[in-house]
Short mmCIF file of C-alpha atoms in Angstrom, two decimals:
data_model
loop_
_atom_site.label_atom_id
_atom_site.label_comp_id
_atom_site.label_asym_id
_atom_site.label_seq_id
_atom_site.Cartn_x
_atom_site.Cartn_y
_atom_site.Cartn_z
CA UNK D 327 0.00 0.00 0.00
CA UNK D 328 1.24 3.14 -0.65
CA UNK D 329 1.52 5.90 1.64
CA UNK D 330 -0.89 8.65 2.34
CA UNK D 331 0.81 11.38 1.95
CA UNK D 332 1.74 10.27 -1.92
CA UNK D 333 -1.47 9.49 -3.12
CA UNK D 334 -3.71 11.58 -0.56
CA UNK D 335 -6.97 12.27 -2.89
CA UNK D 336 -7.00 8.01 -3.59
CA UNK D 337 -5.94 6.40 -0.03
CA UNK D 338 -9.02 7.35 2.55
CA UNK D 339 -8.84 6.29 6.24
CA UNK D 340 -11.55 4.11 5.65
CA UNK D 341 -14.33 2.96 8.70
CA UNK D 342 -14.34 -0.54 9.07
CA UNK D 343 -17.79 -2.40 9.77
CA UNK D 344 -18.70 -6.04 9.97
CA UNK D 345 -21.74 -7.78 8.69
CA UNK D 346 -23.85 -10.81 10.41
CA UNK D 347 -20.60 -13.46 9.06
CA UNK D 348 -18.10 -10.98 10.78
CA UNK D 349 -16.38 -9.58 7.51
CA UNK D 350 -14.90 -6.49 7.57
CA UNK D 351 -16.53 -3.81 5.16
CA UNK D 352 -15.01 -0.79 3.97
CA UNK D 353 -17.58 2.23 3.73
CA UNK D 354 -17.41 5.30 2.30
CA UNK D 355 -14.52 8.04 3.57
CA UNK D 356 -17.11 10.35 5.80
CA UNK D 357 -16.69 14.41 4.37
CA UNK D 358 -14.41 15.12 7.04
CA UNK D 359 -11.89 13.08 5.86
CA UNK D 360 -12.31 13.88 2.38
CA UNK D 361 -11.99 17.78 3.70
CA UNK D 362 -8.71 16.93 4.98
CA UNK D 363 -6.99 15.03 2.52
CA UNK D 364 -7.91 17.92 0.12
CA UNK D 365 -6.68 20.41 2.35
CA UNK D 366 -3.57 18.45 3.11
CA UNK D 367 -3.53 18.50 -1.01
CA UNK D 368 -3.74 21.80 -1.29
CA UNK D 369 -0.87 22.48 1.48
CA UNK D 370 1.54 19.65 -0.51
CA UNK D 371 0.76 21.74 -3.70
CA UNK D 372 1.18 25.28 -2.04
CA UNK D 373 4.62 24.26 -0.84
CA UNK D 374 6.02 22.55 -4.15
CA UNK D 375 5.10 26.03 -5.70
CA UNK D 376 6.84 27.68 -2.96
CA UNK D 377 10.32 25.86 -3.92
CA UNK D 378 10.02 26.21 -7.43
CA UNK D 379 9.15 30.24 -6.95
CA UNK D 380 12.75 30.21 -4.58
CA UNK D 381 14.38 28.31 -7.27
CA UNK D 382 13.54 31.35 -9.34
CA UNK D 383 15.65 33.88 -7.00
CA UNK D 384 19.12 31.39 -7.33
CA UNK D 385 18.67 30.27 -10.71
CA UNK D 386 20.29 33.19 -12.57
CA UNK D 387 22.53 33.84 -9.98
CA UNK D 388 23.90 30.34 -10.08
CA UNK D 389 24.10 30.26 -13.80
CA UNK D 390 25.97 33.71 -13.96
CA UNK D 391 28.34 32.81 -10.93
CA UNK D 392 29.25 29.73 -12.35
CA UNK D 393 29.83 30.67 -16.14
CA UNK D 394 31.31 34.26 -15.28
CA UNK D 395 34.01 32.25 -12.97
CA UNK D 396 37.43 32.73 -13.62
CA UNK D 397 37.15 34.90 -16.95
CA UNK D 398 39.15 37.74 -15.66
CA UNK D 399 42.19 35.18 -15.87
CA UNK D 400 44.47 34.71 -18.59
CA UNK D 401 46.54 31.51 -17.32
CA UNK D 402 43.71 29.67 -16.19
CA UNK D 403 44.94 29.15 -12.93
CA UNK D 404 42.39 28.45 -10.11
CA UNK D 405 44.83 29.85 -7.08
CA UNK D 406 44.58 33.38 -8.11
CA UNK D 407 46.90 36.41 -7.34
CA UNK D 408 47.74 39.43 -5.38
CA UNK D 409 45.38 40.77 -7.35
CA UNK D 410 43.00 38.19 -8.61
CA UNK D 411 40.46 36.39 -6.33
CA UNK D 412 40.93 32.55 -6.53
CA UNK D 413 38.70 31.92 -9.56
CA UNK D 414 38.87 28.41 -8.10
CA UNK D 415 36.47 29.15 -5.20
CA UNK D 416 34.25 30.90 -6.78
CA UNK D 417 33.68 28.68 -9.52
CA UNK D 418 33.19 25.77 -6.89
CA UNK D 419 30.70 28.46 -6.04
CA UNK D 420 28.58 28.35 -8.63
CA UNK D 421 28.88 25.19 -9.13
CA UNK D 422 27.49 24.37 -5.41
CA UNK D 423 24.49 27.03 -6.34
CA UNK D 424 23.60 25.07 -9.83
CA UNK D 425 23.33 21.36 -8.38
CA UNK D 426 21.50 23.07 -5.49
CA UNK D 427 18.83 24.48 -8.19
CA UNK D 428 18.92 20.97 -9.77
CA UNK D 429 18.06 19.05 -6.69
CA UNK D 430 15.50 21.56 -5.42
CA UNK D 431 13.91 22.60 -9.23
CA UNK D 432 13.59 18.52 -8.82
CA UNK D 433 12.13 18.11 -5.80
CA UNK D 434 9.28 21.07 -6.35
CA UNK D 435 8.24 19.96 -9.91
CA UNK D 436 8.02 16.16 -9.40
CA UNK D 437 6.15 17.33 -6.19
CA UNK D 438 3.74 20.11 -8.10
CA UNK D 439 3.40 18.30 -11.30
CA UNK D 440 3.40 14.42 -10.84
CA UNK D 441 1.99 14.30 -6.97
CA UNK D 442 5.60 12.53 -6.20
CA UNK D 443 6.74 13.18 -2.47
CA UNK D 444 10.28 12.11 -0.85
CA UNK D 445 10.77 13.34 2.30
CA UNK D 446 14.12 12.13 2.62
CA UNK D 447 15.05 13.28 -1.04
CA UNK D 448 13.59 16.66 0.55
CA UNK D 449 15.41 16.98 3.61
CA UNK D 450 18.77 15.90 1.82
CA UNK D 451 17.69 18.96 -0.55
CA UNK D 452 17.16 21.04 2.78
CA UNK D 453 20.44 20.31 4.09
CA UNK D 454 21.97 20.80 1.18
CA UNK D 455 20.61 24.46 0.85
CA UNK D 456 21.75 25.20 4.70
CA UNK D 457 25.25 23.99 3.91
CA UNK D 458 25.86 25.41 0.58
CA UNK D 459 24.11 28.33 1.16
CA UNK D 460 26.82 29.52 3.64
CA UNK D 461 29.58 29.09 1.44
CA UNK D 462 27.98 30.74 -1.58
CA UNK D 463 27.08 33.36 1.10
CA UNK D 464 31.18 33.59 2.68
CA UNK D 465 32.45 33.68 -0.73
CA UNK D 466 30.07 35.79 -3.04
CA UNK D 467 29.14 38.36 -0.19
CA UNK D 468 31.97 38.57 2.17
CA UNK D 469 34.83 37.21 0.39
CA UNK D 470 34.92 38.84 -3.30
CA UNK D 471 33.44 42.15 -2.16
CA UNK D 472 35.99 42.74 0.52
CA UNK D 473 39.07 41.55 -1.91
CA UNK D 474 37.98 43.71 -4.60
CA UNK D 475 37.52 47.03 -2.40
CA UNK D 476 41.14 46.33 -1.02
CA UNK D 477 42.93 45.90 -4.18
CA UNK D 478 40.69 48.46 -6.33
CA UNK D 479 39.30 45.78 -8.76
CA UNK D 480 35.51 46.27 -10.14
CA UNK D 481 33.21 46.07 -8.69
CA UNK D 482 32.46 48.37 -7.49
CA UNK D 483 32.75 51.03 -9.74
CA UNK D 484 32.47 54.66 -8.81
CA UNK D 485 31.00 57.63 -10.93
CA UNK D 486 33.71 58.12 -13.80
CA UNK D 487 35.44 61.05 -11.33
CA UNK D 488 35.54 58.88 -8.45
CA UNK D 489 34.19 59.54 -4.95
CA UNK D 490 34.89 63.43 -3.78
CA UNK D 491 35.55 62.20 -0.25
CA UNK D 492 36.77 58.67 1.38
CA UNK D 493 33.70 59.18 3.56
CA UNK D 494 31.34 58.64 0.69
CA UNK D 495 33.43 56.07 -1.16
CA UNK D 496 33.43 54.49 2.24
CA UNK D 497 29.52 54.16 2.92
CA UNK D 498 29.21 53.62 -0.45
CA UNK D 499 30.69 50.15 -0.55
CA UNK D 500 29.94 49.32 2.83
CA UNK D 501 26.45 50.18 2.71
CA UNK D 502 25.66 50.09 -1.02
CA UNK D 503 27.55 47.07 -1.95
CA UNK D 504 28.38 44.94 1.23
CA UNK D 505 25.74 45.35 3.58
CA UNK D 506 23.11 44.82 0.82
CA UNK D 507 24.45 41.96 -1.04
CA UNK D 508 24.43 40.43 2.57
CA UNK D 509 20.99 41.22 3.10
CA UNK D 510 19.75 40.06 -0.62
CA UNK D 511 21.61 37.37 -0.67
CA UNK D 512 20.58 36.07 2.97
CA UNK D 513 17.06 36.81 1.39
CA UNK D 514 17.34 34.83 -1.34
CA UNK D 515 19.20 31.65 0.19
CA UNK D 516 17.21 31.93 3.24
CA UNK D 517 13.67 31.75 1.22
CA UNK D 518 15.03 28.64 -0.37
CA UNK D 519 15.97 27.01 2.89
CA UNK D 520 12.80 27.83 4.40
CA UNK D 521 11.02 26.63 1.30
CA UNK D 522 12.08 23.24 1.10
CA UNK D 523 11.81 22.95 5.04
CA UNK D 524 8.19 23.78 4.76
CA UNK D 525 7.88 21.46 2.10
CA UNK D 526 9.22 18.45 4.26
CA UNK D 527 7.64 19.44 7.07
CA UNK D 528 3.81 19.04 5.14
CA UNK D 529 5.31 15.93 3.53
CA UNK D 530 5.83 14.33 6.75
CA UNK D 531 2.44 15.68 8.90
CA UNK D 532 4.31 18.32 11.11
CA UNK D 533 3.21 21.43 9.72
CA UNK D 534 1.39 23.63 12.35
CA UNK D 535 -0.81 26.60 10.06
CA UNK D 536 -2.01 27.29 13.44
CA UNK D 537 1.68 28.57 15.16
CA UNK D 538 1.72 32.18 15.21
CA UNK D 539 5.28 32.86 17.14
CA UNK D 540 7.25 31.69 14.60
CA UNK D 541 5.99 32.66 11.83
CA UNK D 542 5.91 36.36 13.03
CA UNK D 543 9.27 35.47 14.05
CA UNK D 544 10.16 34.85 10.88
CA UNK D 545 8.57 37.02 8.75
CA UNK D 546 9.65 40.16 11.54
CA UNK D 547 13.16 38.50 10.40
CA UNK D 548 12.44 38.69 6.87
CA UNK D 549 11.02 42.26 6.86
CA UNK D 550 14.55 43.25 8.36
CA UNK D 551 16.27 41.84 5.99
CA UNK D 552 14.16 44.16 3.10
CA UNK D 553 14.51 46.99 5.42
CA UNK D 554 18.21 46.66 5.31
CA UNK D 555 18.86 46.01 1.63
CA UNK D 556 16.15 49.28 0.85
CA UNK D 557 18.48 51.86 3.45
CA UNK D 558 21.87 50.28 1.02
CA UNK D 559 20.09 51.29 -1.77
CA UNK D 560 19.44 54.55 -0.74
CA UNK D 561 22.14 55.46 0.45
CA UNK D 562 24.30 55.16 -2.81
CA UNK D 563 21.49 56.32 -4.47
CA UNK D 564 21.19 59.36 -2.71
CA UNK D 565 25.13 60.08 -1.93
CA UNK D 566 25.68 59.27 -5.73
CA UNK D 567 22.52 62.11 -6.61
CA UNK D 568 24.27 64.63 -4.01
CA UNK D 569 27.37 64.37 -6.07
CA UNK D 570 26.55 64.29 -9.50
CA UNK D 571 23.23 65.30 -9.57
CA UNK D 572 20.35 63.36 -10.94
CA UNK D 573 21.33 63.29 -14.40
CA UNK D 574 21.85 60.36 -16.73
CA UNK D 575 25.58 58.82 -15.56
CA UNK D 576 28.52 58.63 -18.13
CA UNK D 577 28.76 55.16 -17.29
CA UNK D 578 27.03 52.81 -15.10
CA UNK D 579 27.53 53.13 -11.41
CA UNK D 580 27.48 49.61 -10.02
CA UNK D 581 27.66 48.55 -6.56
CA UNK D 582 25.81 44.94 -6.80
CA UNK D 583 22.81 44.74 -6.38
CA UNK D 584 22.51 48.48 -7.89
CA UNK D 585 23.51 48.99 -11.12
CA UNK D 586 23.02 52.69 -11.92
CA UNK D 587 22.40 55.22 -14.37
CA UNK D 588 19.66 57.23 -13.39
CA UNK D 589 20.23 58.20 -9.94
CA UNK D 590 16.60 59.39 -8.67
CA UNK D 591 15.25 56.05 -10.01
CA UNK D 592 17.77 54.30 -7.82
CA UNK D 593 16.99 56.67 -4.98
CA UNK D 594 12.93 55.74 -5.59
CA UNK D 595 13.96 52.08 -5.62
CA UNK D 596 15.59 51.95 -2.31
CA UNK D 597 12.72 53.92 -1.26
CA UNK D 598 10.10 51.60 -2.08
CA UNK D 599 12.49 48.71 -0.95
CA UNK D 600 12.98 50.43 2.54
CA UNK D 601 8.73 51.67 3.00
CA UNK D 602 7.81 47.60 1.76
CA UNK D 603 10.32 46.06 4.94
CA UNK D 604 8.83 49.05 7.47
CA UNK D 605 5.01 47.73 6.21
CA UNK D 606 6.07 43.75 7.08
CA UNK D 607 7.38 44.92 10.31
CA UNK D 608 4.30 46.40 11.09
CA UNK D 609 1.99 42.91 10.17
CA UNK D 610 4.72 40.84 11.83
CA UNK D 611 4.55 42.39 15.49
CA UNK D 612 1.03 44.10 14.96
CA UNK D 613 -0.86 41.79 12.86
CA UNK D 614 -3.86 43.21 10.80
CA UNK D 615 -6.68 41.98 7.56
CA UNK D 616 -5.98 45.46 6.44
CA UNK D 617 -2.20 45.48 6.26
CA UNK D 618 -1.98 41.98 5.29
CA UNK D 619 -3.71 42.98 2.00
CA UNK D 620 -1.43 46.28 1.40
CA UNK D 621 1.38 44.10 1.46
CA UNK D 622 -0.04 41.66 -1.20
CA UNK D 623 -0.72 44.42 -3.55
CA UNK D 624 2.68 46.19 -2.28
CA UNK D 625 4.49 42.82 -3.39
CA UNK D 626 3.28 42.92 -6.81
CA UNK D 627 3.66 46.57 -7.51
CA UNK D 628 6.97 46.78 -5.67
CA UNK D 629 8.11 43.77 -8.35
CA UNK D 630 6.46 45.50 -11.24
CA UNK D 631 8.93 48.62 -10.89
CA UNK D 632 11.60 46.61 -10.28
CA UNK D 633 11.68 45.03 -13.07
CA UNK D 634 10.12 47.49 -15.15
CA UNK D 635 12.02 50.84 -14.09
CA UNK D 636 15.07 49.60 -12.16
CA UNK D 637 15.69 46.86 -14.30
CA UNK D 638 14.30 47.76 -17.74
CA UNK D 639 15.86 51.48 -16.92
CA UNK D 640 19.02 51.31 -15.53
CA UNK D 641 20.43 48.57 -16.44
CA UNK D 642 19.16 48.03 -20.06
CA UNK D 643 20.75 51.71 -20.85
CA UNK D 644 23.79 50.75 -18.93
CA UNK D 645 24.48 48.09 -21.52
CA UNK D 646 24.65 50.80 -24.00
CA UNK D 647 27.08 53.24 -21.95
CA UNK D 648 30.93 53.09 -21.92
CA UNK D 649 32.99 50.52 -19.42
CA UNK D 650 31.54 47.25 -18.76
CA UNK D 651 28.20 48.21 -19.95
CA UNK D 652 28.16 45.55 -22.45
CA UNK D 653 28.25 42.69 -20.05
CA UNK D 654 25.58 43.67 -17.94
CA UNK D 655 22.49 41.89 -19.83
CA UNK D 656 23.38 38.70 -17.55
CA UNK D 657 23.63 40.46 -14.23
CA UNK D 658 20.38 41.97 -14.92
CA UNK D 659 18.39 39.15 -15.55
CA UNK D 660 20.33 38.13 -11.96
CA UNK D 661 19.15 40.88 -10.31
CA UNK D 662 15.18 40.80 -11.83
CA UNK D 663 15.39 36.91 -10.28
CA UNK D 664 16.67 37.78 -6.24
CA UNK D 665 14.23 40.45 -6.06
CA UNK D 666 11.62 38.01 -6.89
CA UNK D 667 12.63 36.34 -3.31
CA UNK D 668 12.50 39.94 -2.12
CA UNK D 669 9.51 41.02 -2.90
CA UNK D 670 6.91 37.63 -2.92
CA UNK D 671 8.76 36.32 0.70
CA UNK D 672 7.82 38.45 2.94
CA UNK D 673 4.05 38.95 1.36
CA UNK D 674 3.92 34.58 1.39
CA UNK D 675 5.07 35.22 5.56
CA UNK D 676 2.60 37.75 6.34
CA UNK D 677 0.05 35.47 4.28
CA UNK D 678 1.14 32.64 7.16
CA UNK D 679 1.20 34.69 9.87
CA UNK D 680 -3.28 35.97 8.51
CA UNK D 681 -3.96 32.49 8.53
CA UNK D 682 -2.17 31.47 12.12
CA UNK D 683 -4.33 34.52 13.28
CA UNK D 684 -7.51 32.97 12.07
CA UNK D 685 -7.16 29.22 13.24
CA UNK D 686 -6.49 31.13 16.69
CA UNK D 687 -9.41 33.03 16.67
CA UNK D 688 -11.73 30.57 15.24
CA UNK D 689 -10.32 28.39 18.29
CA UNK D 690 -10.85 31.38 20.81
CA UNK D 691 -14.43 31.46 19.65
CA UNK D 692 -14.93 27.49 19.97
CA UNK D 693 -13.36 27.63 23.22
CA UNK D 694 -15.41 30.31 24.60
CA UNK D 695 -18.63 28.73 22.61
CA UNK D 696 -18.33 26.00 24.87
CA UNK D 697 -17.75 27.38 27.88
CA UNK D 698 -20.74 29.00 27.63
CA UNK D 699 -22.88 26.39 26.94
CA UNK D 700 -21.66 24.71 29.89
CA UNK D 701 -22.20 27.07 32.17
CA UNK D 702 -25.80 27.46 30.55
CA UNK D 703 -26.14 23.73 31.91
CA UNK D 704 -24.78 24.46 34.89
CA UNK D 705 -27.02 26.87 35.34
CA UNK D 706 -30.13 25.46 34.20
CA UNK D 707 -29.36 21.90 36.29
CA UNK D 708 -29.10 24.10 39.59
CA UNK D 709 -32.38 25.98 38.75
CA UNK D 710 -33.83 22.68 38.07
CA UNK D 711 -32.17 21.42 41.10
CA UNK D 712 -33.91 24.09 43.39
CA UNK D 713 -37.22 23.79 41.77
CA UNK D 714 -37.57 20.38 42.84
#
């Protein structure tokens, strides 16, 4: 017989009954237990989408990490230099981040698709995404950036006069290029983790919907995360504006994940990026219908002029500018892909934490249904009680 939780719309916890001879007889699955295998259904199929949607946010990034590795080198050494970052690490990088989007992008489409569930397929998937996620995270976000500021290498890359003061190239990379590729990044890898965890955890029955600590927890964790990346943004937005006004750029500006060439629609970006992390605070620790449904349409619109101003904007007319403009098609696709983790995650959380909030309250009003019922018997047997 095969499992439940594969085949839950055809396996039914069946009543068993007995006729005159003492045979067993299988009835019908009572609608209760057809509600809940279609709700469990419905939970399996919510999560599979979930992975595939986090696949989204690592797929380009893996693809461009791992075919960009190493092209700066002429000898095709992997130990690097001085002055070159050992291409060797970063390729095994990449590398880590495309079998991860393999085993995943397998485990959500055989799961959404063909109603095929492996828990332990999924949890090998899960630790996989904790493990590699950390060094795609030490190397891609820590790492590179750090080596690059130290020995001048792009990127970054300042406006085409440089910085007018160290402060200002200073905040600039730390806050426009290292602090928010931490917090994207963590975003991004994070989601993925979470995603396939959730998935394993409704594979194998332990999913609570009904648990409203952690997931307000996690989605207050979340929300800093956007709150963080949005205050990067602005920053070199804005210091980059106060310099060199808000004029089209000679040639792109990039400190990843900002690539720049119109400085106000950089500064409106981190903007929106900073306002959508203050408005998921606000449903994680003060949970309301109202804000719950801002967010949603906040997501959408927030990825709509991402990828139609920031993306389509910036970056398409960076391609056509001087320097490395040329190269930039592939890290914009990149950069269209994390924000989808950044701007559906921490709508999906606050989605979680509405639903935790109504299997509470529905529970608060069954409790206190009952309670006063009882004491309406109580009440009534006593006055009965005395009448006699």
């Amino acid at each position: 017989n095969r499992s439940t939780w594969l085949l839950p719309f055809r396996n039914w916890a069946l009543k068993e009954e007995k006729d005159s001879r003492g045979v067993r007889i299988q009835a019908a699955p009572t609608p209760s237990i057809i509600s809940n295998n279609a709700a469990r259904h419905v939970d399996l199929l919510k999560a599979a989408g979930l992975v595939i949607m986090s696949n989204v946010g690592i797929f380009a990034e893996a693809l461009q990490v791992f075919l960009t590795s190493g092209t700066d080198t002429v000898t095709g050494e992997l130990d690097g230099t001085s002055e070159v970052f050992p291409p060797g690490l970063v390729i095994f990088s990449g590398a880590i981040e495309v079998f991860l989007v393999l085993v995943s992008g397998f485990v959500g489409i055989s799961a959404l698709f063909f109603d095929f569930h492996m828990p332990k397929l999924t949890m090998a998937a899960t630790v996989l995404s904790l493990l590699g996620g950390w060094y795609v995270f030490v190397i891609n976000v820590l790492a590179v950036p750090t080596f690059n500021y130290e020995n001048n290498i792009a990127p970054p890359l300042a406006p085409l006069g440089g910085w007018d003061t160290r402060f200002r190239e200073d905040i600039a990379f730390y806050m426009g290029y290292l602090v928010s590729s931490m917090a994207i990044c963590a975003v991004s890898l994070g989601f993925h983790f979470a995603t396939l965890l959730n998935l394993y955890r409704v594979q194998v029955g332990s999913y609570d919907k009904g648990a409203q600590v952690p997931k307000r927890v996690r989605m207050g964790y979340y929300s800093f995360l956007v709150t963080v990346l949005g205050c990067g943004m602005l920053s070199v937005g804005g210091w980059l504006r106060t310099q060199e006004g808000p004029g089209k750029q000679q040639r792109p500006v990039i400190y990843p994940p900002s690539i720049i060439v119109y400085p106000d629609v950089q500064v409106m970006t981190g903007l929106w990026v900073l306002l959508y992390g203050l408005a998921g605070f606000s449903q994680a620790f003060s949970p309301m219908e109202t804000t719950y449904s801002f967010i949603k349409t906040y997501a959408v619109l927030l990825w709509a002029w991402i990828v139609g101003f920031n993306v389509m904007c910036n970056i398409s007319l960076a391609t056509t500018l001087p320097g490395p403009g040329a190269g930039l098609s592939g890290p914009g696709i990149q950069i269209a892909c994390l924000f989808t983790s950044v701007c559906f995650s921490v709508a999906i959380y606050a989605g979680d934490v509405d639903t935790a909030m109504k299997i509470s309250s529905g529970a608060h009003k069954r409790s206190t249904t009952f309670e006063m019922g009882a004491k309406k018997s109580v009440t009534e047997g006593t006055a009965g009680v005395a009448a006699v």
